[in-house]
XYZ file of C-alpha atoms in Angstrom:
340
model
C 160.687 49.081 92.249
C 157.521 50.177 91.233
C 156.755 53.958 90.406
C 153.513 55.560 91.011
C 152.339 58.587 89.157
C 154.023 60.786 91.535
C 156.965 58.954 91.719
C 156.672 58.545 87.845
C 156.140 62.241 87.260
C 159.316 62.476 89.643
C 161.820 60.592 87.311
C 160.580 62.222 84.102
C 162.200 65.121 81.736
C 161.715 67.827 80.920
C 163.072 71.247 78.717
C 164.788 74.139 80.742
C 166.723 77.177 78.873
C 169.688 77.821 80.908
C 171.645 80.972 79.028
C 169.888 80.602 75.477
C 170.514 76.665 75.174
C 168.266 73.792 76.247
C 169.084 71.909 78.825
C 166.949 68.553 80.340
C 165.777 68.719 83.758
C 164.152 66.363 85.763
C 163.228 66.567 89.485
C 165.501 63.384 90.317
C 168.509 61.439 89.672
C 168.471 58.418 87.878
C 171.603 56.093 89.383
C 171.912 53.403 92.627
C 171.493 55.903 95.085
C 169.106 54.985 97.732
C 166.543 57.994 96.542
C 167.709 57.522 92.662
C 165.416 56.838 89.866
C 166.302 52.853 88.794
C 168.782 52.994 85.649
C 166.432 51.429 82.450
C 169.349 50.377 80.351
C 167.548 49.938 76.573
C 165.673 52.929 77.623
C 167.783 55.256 79.047
C 170.656 54.338 76.860
C 169.428 54.644 72.796
C 171.360 54.107 69.718
C 170.560 55.832 66.837
C 172.019 55.812 63.253
C 171.936 57.937 60.610
C 173.572 57.075 56.970
C 173.777 59.113 53.313
C 170.310 57.487 53.091
C 168.967 58.015 56.015
C 170.328 61.867 57.130
C 167.227 62.819 59.544
C 165.129 59.901 60.601
C 167.261 57.582 62.174
C 167.443 54.033 62.660
C 166.585 52.763 66.152
C 169.768 49.900 67.071
C 169.455 47.670 70.139
C 171.851 45.809 72.045
C 171.914 41.987 70.686
C 168.809 43.036 67.947
C 170.494 41.256 65.110
C 166.978 41.458 63.097
C 167.593 45.220 63.725
C 170.388 45.575 62.904
C 170.215 43.488 59.161
C 167.152 45.768 58.913
C 169.273 48.640 58.924
C 171.251 51.544 56.232
C 174.396 50.257 58.922
C 176.849 49.829 55.710
C 179.755 47.562 56.865
C 182.208 48.654 54.265
C 181.720 52.730 55.481
C 183.567 54.362 58.937
C 181.474 54.384 61.810
C 181.360 57.297 63.918
C 179.310 57.028 68.115
C 179.193 60.416 69.303
C 177.437 60.882 73.319
C 176.994 64.394 74.172
C 177.217 66.075 77.293
C 175.863 66.567 80.702
C 172.421 67.735 80.623
C 172.409 67.551 76.325
C 169.983 65.503 74.144
C 170.757 63.466 71.297
C 167.043 61.836 71.186
C 167.154 60.940 67.012
C 169.273 63.898 66.531
C 168.171 66.998 67.559
C 170.505 67.432 70.381
C 172.540 70.331 69.260
C 175.616 69.003 69.337
C 175.138 65.420 67.846
C 172.731 67.451 65.036
C 176.278 69.182 64.153
C 178.346 66.281 63.765
C 176.186 64.128 62.296
C 175.202 66.499 59.481
C 179.060 67.483 59.168
C 180.017 63.912 59.104
C 176.931 63.262 56.382
C 177.839 66.599 54.127
C 180.837 65.449 53.693
C 180.910 61.589 53.039
C 179.644 58.017 53.881
C 179.414 57.139 56.898
C 177.523 55.677 60.086
C 176.751 58.155 62.634
C 175.570 56.888 66.131
C 174.410 58.731 68.282
C 173.669 57.512 71.626
C 171.290 59.234 73.690
C 171.788 59.009 77.184
C 170.240 62.271 78.770
C 167.258 60.546 81.522
C 171.052 59.818 83.205
C 172.529 63.175 82.582
C 169.812 65.597 83.725
C 170.276 68.445 85.748
C 171.271 69.495 88.649
C 172.013 65.622 89.640
C 176.053 66.053 88.193
C 177.624 64.156 90.568
C 174.590 61.263 89.620
C 175.691 61.826 86.402
C 179.599 61.372 86.710
C 178.394 58.015 88.826
C 176.503 56.762 85.563
C 179.844 57.546 83.453
C 181.286 53.771 84.021
C 177.797 52.109 83.345
C 177.132 54.210 80.772
C 180.293 52.954 79.034
C 180.382 49.352 79.716
C 176.836 49.239 77.983
C 177.822 51.607 75.131
C 180.835 48.703 74.968
C 178.460 45.992 74.697
C 177.070 47.560 72.160
C 180.409 48.053 70.190
C 181.244 43.806 70.402
C 178.059 43.560 68.844
C 178.821 45.567 65.828
C 181.987 43.847 65.243
C 180.535 40.350 66.229
C 178.016 41.552 63.433
C 180.866 42.513 61.098
C 181.321 46.090 61.454
C 185.266 46.607 61.442
C 187.028 47.254 64.504
C 189.398 49.220 62.832
C 187.063 51.846 61.358
C 185.326 52.813 64.779
C 185.741 56.102 65.809
C 184.495 57.025 68.934
C 184.192 60.872 69.830
C 182.776 62.575 73.110
C 182.154 66.055 74.382
C 182.063 66.911 78.490
C 181.100 64.131 80.237
C 180.355 62.517 77.080
C 184.020 62.263 76.206
C 184.796 61.075 79.465
C 182.717 57.885 79.244
C 184.400 57.152 75.501
C 187.214 57.247 77.956
C 185.444 54.359 79.746
C 183.758 52.901 77.018
C 187.760 51.803 75.639
C 188.961 50.718 79.485
C 185.564 48.354 79.147
C 187.149 47.166 75.815
C 190.939 46.233 76.503
C 189.610 44.364 79.226
C 188.241 42.276 76.523
C 191.647 42.765 74.547
C 188.841 44.723 71.596
C 191.112 48.205 71.162
C 189.328 50.849 69.908
C 191.535 52.733 67.050
C 190.194 56.198 67.807
C 188.793 58.085 70.650
C 188.228 62.156 69.844
C 187.727 64.223 73.468
C 185.989 67.458 72.851
C 186.373 69.087 76.195
C 186.626 66.258 79.280
C 184.400 66.929 81.990
C 186.800 68.736 84.877
C 184.929 68.925 87.941
C 184.904 65.406 89.168
C 187.695 63.910 86.720
C 190.833 64.843 89.095
C 191.556 60.866 90.059
C 193.791 59.946 87.546
C 194.121 58.519 84.452
C 192.051 55.019 85.597
C 188.789 57.494 86.550
C 188.719 59.814 83.281
C 190.159 59.656 79.736
C 193.578 58.515 78.936
C 196.380 58.026 76.456
C 195.141 53.986 76.905
C 192.190 53.996 75.946
C 192.545 53.972 72.765
C 195.197 53.283 69.957
C 195.304 56.979 69.113
C 192.935 59.772 71.921
C 193.363 63.164 70.461
C 191.567 66.167 72.743
C 190.580 69.581 72.124
C 191.132 71.594 75.024
C 189.001 75.156 75.511
C 187.022 75.251 78.193
C 190.408 74.427 80.469
C 189.567 74.812 85.104
C 186.810 75.609 84.784
C 183.803 72.988 82.841
C 186.883 71.139 81.076
C 190.335 69.212 81.894
C 193.305 71.366 81.460
C 195.903 69.396 81.773
C 197.582 66.857 78.722
C 195.835 62.938 79.207
C 195.642 62.161 75.549
C 197.779 61.164 72.806
C 198.030 64.217 71.017
C 196.524 67.280 72.775
C 195.330 71.172 71.342
C 194.834 74.172 73.220
C 192.916 76.542 70.972
C 193.738 80.415 72.732
C 195.385 78.378 75.405
C 192.536 75.902 75.839
C 191.098 78.059 78.749
C 188.202 80.883 78.413
C 186.768 83.375 77.061
C 187.264 81.776 73.859
C 187.668 84.065 71.136
C 183.824 85.555 70.291
C 182.494 83.899 73.722
C 181.994 87.049 75.316
C 180.596 89.661 72.207
C 177.827 86.345 70.750
C 176.982 85.713 74.117
C 176.287 89.067 74.741
C 174.676 90.035 71.705
C 172.114 87.093 71.468
C 171.074 88.555 75.148
C 173.037 85.297 77.159
C 174.677 86.885 79.589
C 174.608 83.384 81.979
C 176.337 82.198 78.495
C 179.253 84.135 78.734
C 180.901 81.859 81.482
C 178.459 78.799 80.879
C 178.064 76.768 78.133
C 180.311 79.459 75.154
C 184.219 78.202 75.474
C 182.857 74.439 76.622
C 180.888 73.913 74.050
C 183.957 75.635 71.251
C 185.698 72.423 71.390
C 183.332 70.788 69.339
C 182.026 73.507 67.389
C 185.710 73.402 66.243
C 185.008 69.723 65.517
C 181.817 70.401 63.440
C 184.327 72.798 61.371
C 187.261 70.464 61.437
C 184.846 67.907 59.046
C 183.870 70.098 57.088
C 187.395 71.581 56.442
C 189.994 69.413 57.546
C 193.111 71.358 57.366
C 191.379 74.622 58.685
C 193.305 74.106 62.382
C 196.906 74.509 61.465
C 198.418 73.886 65.133
C 202.318 73.814 66.602
C 204.171 71.532 69.065
C 204.755 72.872 72.152
C 207.425 71.856 74.728
C 206.233 69.833 77.955
C 207.524 71.997 79.918
C 205.189 75.114 79.385
C 202.833 75.468 81.487
C 200.790 78.380 80.634
C 200.490 76.783 76.652
C 201.900 80.012 74.993
C 202.728 80.136 71.484
C 206.294 81.095 72.344
C 207.418 78.381 73.491
C 206.280 76.355 70.272
C 208.119 74.563 67.800
C 206.695 75.549 64.687
C 208.540 73.485 62.918
C 206.459 71.015 64.124
C 203.066 71.103 62.501
C 199.844 69.675 63.226
C 195.765 69.407 62.047
C 193.644 70.042 64.827
C 190.281 67.743 64.825
C 189.453 65.186 61.977
C 192.185 65.631 60.150
C 194.358 64.710 63.336
C 197.625 62.474 62.452
C 197.386 59.214 64.526
C 201.339 59.255 64.907
C 200.823 62.597 66.766
C 201.999 63.222 70.378
C 202.555 65.734 72.421
C 200.574 68.909 72.768
C 199.784 71.882 70.796
C 199.063 75.111 70.206
C 196.749 77.372 67.983
C 194.747 80.257 67.889
C 191.398 80.633 66.054
C 188.890 83.408 64.295
C 186.435 84.643 66.766
C 183.691 83.853 64.519
C 183.675 81.221 61.925
C 185.118 80.047 59.806
C 187.142 79.066 63.204
C 189.778 78.081 61.270
C 192.248 80.547 60.469
C 194.506 78.163 57.819
C 191.862 79.890 54.634
C 193.970 77.910 52.205
C 192.211 74.699 52.806
C 189.318 74.382 50.071
C 186.046 72.750 51.821
C 185.798 69.233 51.300
C 182.744 69.196 49.339
């Protein structure tokens, strides 16, 4: 399809501010529908690499581009963290808020290869259902990219895929695709995986079969986030539902009234995870009995302890409950020093 000037304008992206946060908007969706702008995989799904040698200016990597990979700052002896942003977000060289914060936290605390996946053209407002349908196609492209990295010398055991919201679901589909190729991801972390349009069974959403270890943080269950256990270890801070502590006061203080309902509790998932990178044992949790549908701390086994976030043990199984502070530091296990 050849687009005219008007068509190109319809397929362009713009930044709007909703509830005080930047959101990506497009007049027309991208995807496979009759009225969609076509998907251009190398342009619409981009990979930006950051390391301690280039913490702010990324190396852009491309599928099957060995020369570009070899000239980048990638160090195959360091762990690789690949992050997928959520609906209406943008990575674009690290400018997206969740990706920017996760990148900075990792590079402040250790030697990592951090890859931010920018798939914002396929997640633009208001086209949520189109973005959901785009997810499996994005995941297959991401899986092909990871396979390229593994074939180029990145050890599979060093790869950790992290996704927020809709990105968490894409992380799951990535794991499913790699399993088809007999390449099992060691770990997938889902940060409040998206709930709307994802209640159709484990084959159509993030699940425990998508990696050797799948850990999930639930913070907005029943609204934007998935409310039920779906991983090996599922963490439900403050019950895993809105409003997370501090959200109402924080958003109203910033005159972001819509943010009380839209976004604050949802984004707490990645905020908690970012803090857990810097303070690995700050989110101490207790395992809850499987029959507890209310995620109440009163039915938790306080003898079984676990840490939510980056330091989650890959042998953990079950549902875990914890309480957080209403403002940073959110983790209330304050006897643990910061990582330097």
